[in-house]
Each structure stands twice: as structure tokens, then as C-alpha cells.
Coordinates of C-alpha atoms in Angstrom, one line a residue:
M1 CA 82.3 78.2 78.4
E2 CA 86.1 78.0 77.8
N3 CA 88.0 81.2 78.6
E4 CA 89.5 81.3 75.1
R5 CA 86.1 81.3 73.5
L6 CA 84.8 83.9 76.0
E7 CA 87.6 86.2 75.2
E8 CA 86.9 85.8 71.4
I9 CA 83.3 86.9 72.1
V10 CA 84.5 89.9 74.2
E11 CA 86.5 91.0 71.2
E12 CA 83.7 90.5 68.7
I13 CA 81.2 92.4 70.7
K14 CA 83.7 95.1 71.5
A15 CA 84.3 95.7 67.8
I16 CA 80.4 96.1 67.4
V17 CA 80.4 98.6 70.3
L18 CA 83.2 100.7 68.8
D19 CA 81.7 100.7 65.3
S20 CA 78.1 101.5 66.4
L21 CA 78.5 104.0 69.2
N22 CA 79.8 107.6 69.4
L23 CA 81.8 107.1 72.6
S24 CA 82.7 110.8 73.1
Q25 CA 79.0 111.7 73.5
L26 CA 78.2 109.0 76.1
S27 CA 78.5 109.3 79.8
D28 CA 79.9 106.2 81.7
E29 CA 76.3 105.2 82.7
E30 CA 75.0 105.5 79.1
L31 CA 77.9 103.6 77.8
E32 CA 77.3 100.7 80.3
E33 CA 73.7 100.6 79.3
A34 CA 74.5 100.6 75.6
I35 CA 77.0 97.8 76.0
E36 CA 74.6 95.6 78.0
R37 CA 71.9 96.2 75.3
I38 CA 74.3 95.2 72.5
I39 CA 75.3 92.0 74.4
S40 CA 71.7 91.1 75.0
N41 CA 70.7 91.6 71.3
N42 CA 73.8 89.7 70.2
A43 CA 73.0 86.8 72.5
R44 CA 69.4 86.5 71.2
S45 CA 70.5 86.7 67.5
R46 CA 73.0 84.0 67.5
S47 CA 72.5 80.2 67.7
D48 CA 76.2 79.1 67.9
V49 CA 76.6 80.1 71.5
R50 CA 74.6 80.5 74.6
L51 CA 75.7 82.9 77.3
T52 CA 74.8 82.6 81.0
V53 CA 73.9 85.7 82.9
D54 CA 77.3 85.7 84.7
E55 CA 79.1 85.4 81.3
Q56 CA 77.1 88.4 80.0
I57 CA 78.0 90.5 83.1
Y58 CA 81.7 89.4 82.7
I59 CA 81.7 90.5 79.0
A60 CA 80.0 93.8 79.8
E61 CA 82.6 94.6 82.5
R62 CA 85.5 93.6 80.3
I63 CA 84.3 95.8 77.4
F64 CA 83.5 98.8 79.5
S65 CA 86.9 98.4 81.3
S66 CA 88.8 98.3 78.1
I67 CA 87.2 101.5 76.9
R68 CA 86.9 103.7 80.0
G69 CA 88.8 101.7 82.6
F70 CA 92.2 100.0 82.8
G71 CA 91.3 96.9 80.8
L72 CA 92.8 93.7 82.3
L73 CA 94.2 95.7 85.2
D74 CA 90.7 96.4 86.5
T75 CA 90.1 92.7 87.1
I76 CA 93.4 92.3 88.9
I77 CA 93.0 95.4 91.0
S78 CA 89.5 94.4 92.1
D79 CA 90.9 91.2 93.7
D80 CA 91.5 92.2 97.3
T81 CA 93.7 89.2 97.9
I82 CA 96.4 90.6 95.5
T83 CA 98.8 92.9 97.2
E84 CA 101.2 93.8 94.4
V85 CA 101.1 93.7 90.6
M86 CA 104.2 93.5 88.4
I87 CA 103.9 94.0 84.6
N88 CA 107.0 93.3 82.6
G89 CA 105.7 94.1 79.1
P90 CA 102.4 93.0 77.7
D91 CA 102.9 89.3 78.0
N92 CA 104.4 88.9 81.5
I93 CA 102.2 89.7 84.4
F94 CA 103.1 88.7 88.0
I95 CA 101.2 89.2 91.2
E96 CA 101.9 88.8 94.9
K97 CA 99.2 86.9 96.7
S98 CA 99.5 85.8 100.4
G99 CA 103.1 86.9 100.3
R100 CA 104.0 84.7 97.3
L101 CA 104.8 85.7 93.8
M102 CA 103.0 84.0 90.8
K103 CA 102.7 84.5 87.1
L104 CA 99.2 85.1 85.6
N105 CA 98.1 83.4 82.4
D106 CA 96.5 86.6 81.2
H107 CA 98.2 89.2 79.0
F108 CA 97.5 92.5 77.3
E109 CA 96.5 92.5 73.7
N110 CA 99.7 94.3 72.6
E111 CA 102.3 96.8 73.7
K112 CA 100.2 99.7 72.4
K113 CA 97.2 98.6 74.5
L114 CA 99.4 98.5 77.7
E115 CA 100.9 101.9 76.9
D116 CA 97.4 103.4 76.4
I117 CA 96.4 102.1 79.9
I118 CA 99.6 103.6 81.3
Q119 CA 98.8 107.0 79.8
R120 CA 95.2 106.8 81.3
I121 CA 96.6 106.0 84.8
V122 CA 99.2 108.7 84.7
G123 CA 96.8 111.3 83.2
L124 CA 94.3 110.7 86.0
A125 CA 96.8 111.9 88.6
G126 CA 97.8 114.9 86.4
R127 CA 101.3 113.6 85.5
E128 CA 103.1 112.9 82.3
V129 CA 105.2 109.9 81.0
N130 CA 106.8 109.9 77.6
Q131 CA 110.2 109.3 76.0
A132 CA 111.5 112.6 77.4
N133 CA 110.3 111.6 80.9
P134 CA 110.2 107.8 80.8
I135 CA 110.1 107.1 84.6
V136 CA 107.2 108.3 86.8
D137 CA 105.7 107.6 90.2
T138 CA 102.0 108.1 90.4
R139 CA 98.9 106.5 92.0
L140 CA 95.6 105.0 91.0
P141 CA 92.2 106.7 92.0
D142 CA 92.0 104.3 94.9
G143 CA 95.4 105.4 96.2
S144 CA 97.5 102.4 95.1
R145 CA 101.1 103.3 94.4
V146 CA 102.3 103.0 90.8
N147 CA 105.7 103.1 89.2
V148 CA 106.1 103.2 85.4
V149 CA 109.2 102.8 83.3
L150 CA 108.8 103.0 79.5
P151 CA 111.0 101.7 76.6
P152 CA 113.7 102.2 75.6
I153 CA 114.7 102.4 79.4
A154 CA 112.7 99.2 80.0
L155 CA 114.1 96.7 77.5
N156 CA 111.2 94.1 77.7
G157 CA 108.4 96.6 77.1
A158 CA 106.6 99.0 79.4
T159 CA 107.0 98.1 83.0
V160 CA 104.4 98.8 85.6
T161 CA 104.6 98.0 89.4
I162 CA 101.6 98.6 91.5
R163 CA 101.6 98.4 95.3
K164 CA 97.9 97.8 96.2
F165 CA 96.2 100.3 98.5
S166 CA 94.4 98.8 101.4
K167 CA 90.7 99.8 101.5
T168 CA 90.8 99.9 105.3
P169 CA 93.4 102.0 107.1
M170 CA 95.9 100.0 109.0
T171 CA 95.4 100.2 112.8
V172 CA 97.5 99.1 115.7
E173 CA 94.8 96.5 116.5
Q174 CA 95.6 94.9 113.1
L175 CA 99.3 94.9 113.8
L176 CA 98.6 93.1 117.1
K177 CA 96.4 90.6 115.2
Y178 CA 99.2 89.9 112.7
G179 CA 101.7 89.5 115.5
S180 CA 103.9 92.3 114.3
I181 CA 104.0 93.9 117.8
T182 CA 102.8 93.0 121.3
P183 CA 100.2 94.9 123.4
E184 CA 103.1 96.1 125.6
V185 CA 104.9 97.5 122.6
A186 CA 101.7 99.1 121.3
K187 CA 101.3 101.0 124.6
F188 CA 105.0 101.9 124.6
L189 CA 104.7 103.4 121.0
E190 CA 101.5 105.2 121.9
T191 CA 103.3 106.9 124.8
L192 CA 106.3 107.9 122.5
V193 CA 104.0 109.3 119.8
K194 CA 101.9 111.4 122.3
A195 CA 105.1 112.6 124.0
K196 CA 106.3 113.9 120.5
Y197 CA 109.4 111.7 120.0
N198 CA 110.8 111.9 116.5
I199 CA 110.4 108.4 115.1
F200 CA 112.1 106.9 112.0
I201 CA 110.8 103.6 110.7
C202 CA 113.2 101.6 108.6
G203 CA 113.2 98.3 106.7
G204 CA 113.7 96.6 103.3
T205 CA 111.3 96.7 100.4
G206 CA 107.9 95.2 101.3
S207 CA 108.7 95.1 105.0
G208 CA 105.6 97.2 105.8
K209 CA 107.1 100.6 106.6
T210 CA 104.2 102.7 105.3
T211 CA 101.7 100.3 106.8
F212 CA 103.4 100.7 110.2
L213 CA 103.6 104.5 109.9
N214 CA 99.8 104.5 109.1
A215 CA 99.1 102.5 112.2
I216 CA 101.1 104.5 114.7
S217 CA 99.8 107.8 113.2
N218 CA 96.5 106.9 114.9
F219 CA 98.1 107.7 118.2
I220 CA 98.6 111.4 117.2
P221 CA 96.2 113.6 119.2
K222 CA 93.2 114.6 117.0
D223 CA 93.5 118.4 117.7
E224 CA 97.0 118.8 116.2
R225 CA 97.9 120.3 112.8
I226 CA 99.6 117.7 110.6
I227 CA 101.4 118.1 107.3
T228 CA 102.1 114.9 105.3
I229 CA 104.6 114.9 102.4
E230 CA 104.9 112.0 99.9
D231 CA 106.1 111.1 96.4
S232 CA 102.7 109.7 95.7
A233 CA 100.0 110.1 98.4
E234 CA 99.2 106.8 100.1
L235 CA 99.1 107.6 103.8
Q236 CA 95.7 107.0 105.4
I237 CA 95.6 109.2 108.4
V238 CA 92.0 109.3 109.8
G239 CA 90.3 111.4 112.5
I240 CA 92.5 114.5 112.2
D241 CA 90.6 117.5 110.9
N242 CA 93.6 119.9 110.6
L243 CA 95.4 117.7 108.0
V244 CA 97.3 118.9 105.0
S245 CA 98.5 116.3 102.5
M246 CA 101.0 117.2 99.8
E247 CA 102.7 115.2 97.1
T248 CA 105.6 115.8 94.7
R249 CA 105.2 116.6 91.0
N250 CA 107.5 115.6 88.1
A251 CA 108.8 118.0 85.6
N252 CA 106.7 118.4 82.5
A253 CA 107.8 117.7 78.9
S254 CA 109.7 121.0 78.7
G255 CA 111.6 120.1 81.9
T256 CA 109.9 122.6 84.2
G257 CA 107.4 122.5 87.0
Q258 CA 109.1 119.9 89.2
I259 CA 108.2 120.0 92.9
T260 CA 110.4 117.9 95.1
I261 CA 110.1 116.6 98.6
R262 CA 112.7 119.2 99.6
D263 CA 110.5 121.9 98.2
L264 CA 107.5 120.6 100.1
I265 CA 109.4 120.3 103.5
K266 CA 110.6 123.9 103.1
S267 CA 107.1 125.0 102.3
S268 CA 105.6 123.1 105.2
L269 CA 107.7 124.9 107.7
R270 CA 105.8 128.1 106.8
M271 CA 102.4 126.4 107.3
R272 CA 102.6 126.2 111.2
P273 CA 102.8 122.4 111.4
E274 CA 102.8 120.7 114.8
R275 CA 104.1 117.5 113.2
I276 CA 105.5 116.8 109.8
I277 CA 105.2 113.3 108.3
V278 CA 107.4 112.4 105.4
G279 CA 106.3 109.2 103.7
E280 CA 109.8 108.2 102.8
V281 CA 113.2 110.0 102.6
R282 CA 115.7 108.7 100.1
G283 CA 117.8 111.6 99.1
G284 CA 118.9 115.2 100.0
E285 CA 115.6 115.9 101.6
A286 CA 116.9 114.0 104.7
L287 CA 118.8 117.2 105.6
D288 CA 115.7 119.3 105.5
M289 CA 113.8 116.7 107.5
L290 CA 116.4 116.6 110.3
Q291 CA 116.5 120.4 110.4
A292 CA 112.7 120.5 110.8
M293 CA 113.0 117.9 113.6
N294 CA 115.6 120.1 115.2
T295 CA 113.7 123.4 115.0
G296 CA 110.7 122.7 117.1
H297 CA 108.7 120.2 115.0
D298 CA 108.8 117.4 117.5
G299 CA 106.7 114.3 117.0
S300 CA 107.7 114.1 113.3
L301 CA 107.5 110.6 111.6
S302 CA 109.2 109.3 108.5
T303 CA 110.4 106.0 106.9
G304 CA 113.6 105.0 105.0
H305 CA 115.1 101.9 103.4
A306 CA 117.7 100.2 105.6
N307 CA 118.6 96.7 106.7
S308 CA 119.1 97.5 110.4
T309 CA 118.9 100.5 112.8
Q310 CA 122.6 100.9 112.5
D311 CA 122.4 100.8 108.7
M312 CA 119.6 103.5 108.9
L313 CA 122.2 105.9 110.5
S314 CA 124.7 105.3 107.7
R315 CA 121.9 105.8 105.1
L316 CA 120.9 109.0 106.7
E317 CA 124.5 110.3 106.6
T318 CA 124.7 109.4 102.9
M319 CA 121.4 111.1 102.2
V320 CA 122.3 114.3 104.0
L321 CA 125.6 114.4 102.0
Q322 CA 123.5 114.3 98.9
G323 CA 121.7 117.4 100.1
A324 CA 124.7 119.3 101.4
D325 CA 127.9 118.0 99.8
G326 CA 131.0 119.0 101.9
L327 CA 129.2 119.1 105.2
P328 CA 131.6 117.6 107.8
L329 CA 130.6 114.1 108.9
E330 CA 130.9 115.1 112.5
A331 CA 128.2 117.8 112.0
I332 CA 125.9 115.4 110.2
R333 CA 126.2 112.8 113.0
Q334 CA 125.5 115.5 115.6
Q335 CA 122.5 116.6 113.6
I336 CA 121.1 113.0 113.4
A337 CA 121.8 112.4 117.1
S338 CA 119.9 115.5 118.2
A339 CA 117.0 115.2 115.7
V340 CA 116.0 111.5 115.7
D341 CA 114.8 110.0 119.0
I342 CA 113.6 106.5 118.0
I343 CA 114.4 104.1 115.2
I344 CA 112.1 101.2 114.5
H345 CA 113.4 98.4 112.3
L346 CA 110.9 96.1 110.4
S347 CA 111.7 93.0 108.3
R348 CA 110.1 90.5 106.0
L349 CA 111.2 87.1 107.3
R350 CA 111.8 83.8 105.5
D351 CA 108.2 82.7 105.9
H352 CA 107.0 86.0 104.3
S353 CA 105.7 87.4 107.6
R354 CA 106.4 91.0 108.5
K355 CA 107.8 91.6 112.0
T356 CA 109.1 94.5 114.1
M357 CA 112.7 93.4 114.7
E358 CA 114.0 96.2 116.9
I359 CA 113.1 99.4 118.6
T360 CA 116.1 101.5 119.4
E361 CA 116.7 104.8 121.1
V362 CA 119.2 107.3 119.7
V363 CA 120.9 108.6 122.9
G364 CA 123.4 111.1 121.7
Y365 CA 126.8 111.6 120.0
E366 CA 130.0 110.5 121.6
A367 CA 133.6 109.9 120.4
G368 CA 132.6 110.5 116.8
Q369 CA 129.7 108.0 116.8
V370 CA 125.9 108.2 117.2
K371 CA 125.1 106.1 120.3
L372 CA 122.2 103.7 120.2
N373 CA 120.3 102.1 123.1
V374 CA 118.3 98.9 122.1
L375 CA 114.9 98.9 124.0
Y376 CA 113.1 96.0 122.2
K377 CA 114.5 93.1 120.2
F378 CA 112.8 90.3 118.3
E379 CA 114.0 86.9 119.4
E380 CA 113.0 83.6 117.8
D381 CA 111.8 80.8 120.2
E382 CA 112.1 77.0 120.1
K383 CA 108.9 76.7 117.9
S384 CA 110.7 78.4 114.9
T385 CA 111.4 76.2 111.9
L386 CA 112.9 76.8 108.4
E387 CA 109.3 77.3 107.1
K388 CA 107.7 79.2 110.0
V389 CA 109.1 81.9 112.2
S390 CA 108.0 81.9 115.8
G391 CA 109.1 84.5 118.4
R392 CA 108.3 87.8 120.0
L393 CA 109.5 91.3 120.6
N394 CA 111.2 91.3 124.0
R395 CA 112.1 94.2 126.2
T396 CA 115.8 94.5 126.9
E397 CA 117.2 95.4 130.3
N398 CA 118.2 98.9 129.0
P399 CA 116.1 101.7 130.5
I400 CA 115.1 104.6 128.2
V401 CA 117.8 107.3 128.6
N402 CA 116.3 110.4 127.0
N403 CA 113.1 110.8 129.1
F404 CA 113.0 114.7 128.9
K405 CA 110.0 114.6 126.5
L406 CA 108.1 112.2 128.7
L407 CA 108.6 114.5 131.7
L408 CA 107.5 117.5 129.5
A409 CA 104.3 115.7 128.5
G410 CA 103.6 114.5 132.0
M411 CA 104.0 110.8 131.1
P412 CA 105.5 108.0 133.2
T413 CA 109.3 107.7 132.6
D414 CA 109.7 104.1 133.7
L415 CA 109.2 102.7 130.2

């Protein structure tokens, strides 16, 4: 049957469901059974159309989803090959599949239907979005990251961006399989994490920072106490029993009740953490993160937006100034140099592959500048073309300078 005709039948049967059932008194299971019964009766009573079993299942799922689920979004989200969803108003839906953007032919019934689904998503996570608070970061029940911007801020209608949540936690084995790192680099990173080096992961949007952080967090010894802090919880740290996960909260409609990353970092310091993992720093909380790293919370991990390891240092300086306006630049640089041990830079390349571009050691502060020591660098080889990137992460000739933590942990220092 043609899609257009099938959608018409969905709307016809949905109208019958809404007219004949008292939805507030039915559980999800009872509603599903009632919808299936109505579809079956409808199919038997009409001669103008014959529905296959698959079509009846599709109609039932669409109707249930539009009443209790997220409507059209449920179909998109259930497709594991889709990694990102971008909704620019009810009529423009874009998805990322296999690293490429494409527009879907589907659309929401109208603006109100889209806004109803948004309210359902936001409400499930205990958050609010309205004209007084038109921008919100939240998550779906499966952990997918969601950003919502409502009109009149969004001129083309309600805008929703969803970063899909992987059902299986990212592991170092998968990074090796994707060619993001080499076995030698994996062993190197395992040593650094176990020796409690403070590591910053940087890169552009969609470069895989959170994915990489998830993977290397598997190297953390299982008997440690870990505190994770995020805007919307998406880290998948497994195998650690003593794990506390916290996420921020927006202000309510009256402008009170906001809990920021800064608040959570300060609170975490009183929770006896052995490591603090901040999903992403992008503001004044960078100062609190650096202070935590400098006050005995070694082995902390975090991510940030930057185009290179050098750029990450500049971004950190700017973020610290947001949290402590007037602090001398020299003091900020000294703080960064003593707090951060390793910066890992990731990038999304021209063929849409995600690679680890550089692993750099922060070796200290000298002559007004933070000194860097490049340990690994991605280099393209002769097989690279304009369409396909080929190369590997190669070890430089520079030895690791700050080996004190390796000595302390009883690890080999000839890395």
C-alpha cells in the first residue's frame, strides 16, 4: 500500500481510538491491546482496503506512539543507523546516517504536535521549557542528548537536535576497530589513566569527544570512587560500583532552582571523590575543574571544544576568566600548567571519519607560556586521497617529561 494512503488510515483509526477510549484510565498495555482490537475490527468491516499483518502492526505502533510516545520521533530514534536528528520546525527533519546528512520526507502534523512532543520529552527528565525559558538541554529515556529551542528564539519553528545514545558503551576495542587509535596508543593511554594523569580531550563538534572519554574511562580501576558531572547525563561508565552521576538543572519558570556545573563540582569535592569526570567544560566551571585537579583529585578527565591542543589552552584561559574576571593571565597559565597533564585532540576528517590527531603532554610554564610536548601525531600516508583519509598516529621522538606519576604508581617510565 502507498505510504500516503497508509498515513490516511492511521489518522482515521486514531480518530476512532481517541473518540472511543478513555485514555486516562488505561495503562500502556491496555491501550496497546485496545488499539490492536480497533484496527482488527476496522480491517474486517471495510471492503475498500486490505491491510497486511505488517501494515496493521505499523498502524498500531504509529497510533500508540502518537498518544503515549514521541510520535514520528519514535520511528526515527528506533533506527540504530541514525546517529543524529535535526528538526527545524514541523516540516524540515534532517538526519545523520553513516556520517552524512540527509533530509527526510516525513514531517510532523503541525507546530502544536511538535511542541506537544517536546513538552513530553522535557517533562520526562523533570525539566521545563516555555517562553520564559525557551532553551533547554535534556535527554531521552535511552540517554540520547537533546537540545530544544522554542519560538520566538527559533524563527522557523521549534528546533530540536538529538545526539543518539549508543546502546552499547564505547570500548577501546571499538576505537581500535574504527582505526581511531593504534594498539600501542591504547596501551599508552591505559598506563596514563591508571597512573592518574589529568587528561583533557578536545575537538570540534561531532569529533567523538564523549565517545572517546567513555572508552578510556574503562581503564579506571574498578575499586575507585568516581563522580561524573554533566549537563545532561550521557556517559556510560560500566563496572565501577562506587559511581555517583550528577547532572545540572535549569531554573524553573520563576527563575529559581538552577544547579550549574560549578555548583556540582564544588559539591563533589565534599563527596570524597578519587576522580572527577566532567562531561564538558565550556564556561567558568573550568576554574573549579582546574582547582580540583590541583588539590589532590588526580586522574580527572574532561572534554572541551577546541580545534587543536594549543587552541584548547587558549579556550581554557578564556573559560577561567569567565569564572574569575580579573585573575592575572600569568596565574591562569600557571594553574593550567600544573593541573592538566595530557591533552588529546580529536578531529572529524574530510571523509567523515573520526581520528585521534594528537596526544600532547603539558610540561610546565616558562617565559609566560604553557609548554607542550607532542608525544603522538597523526600523519597521512601515500594512500590518502581527497575522498578517503589514510594514515596513522605515530610516536614522535620526544620522551615523556613529567614521569613523576608513573614512578609513584610503579609504572614503566620509558613511554
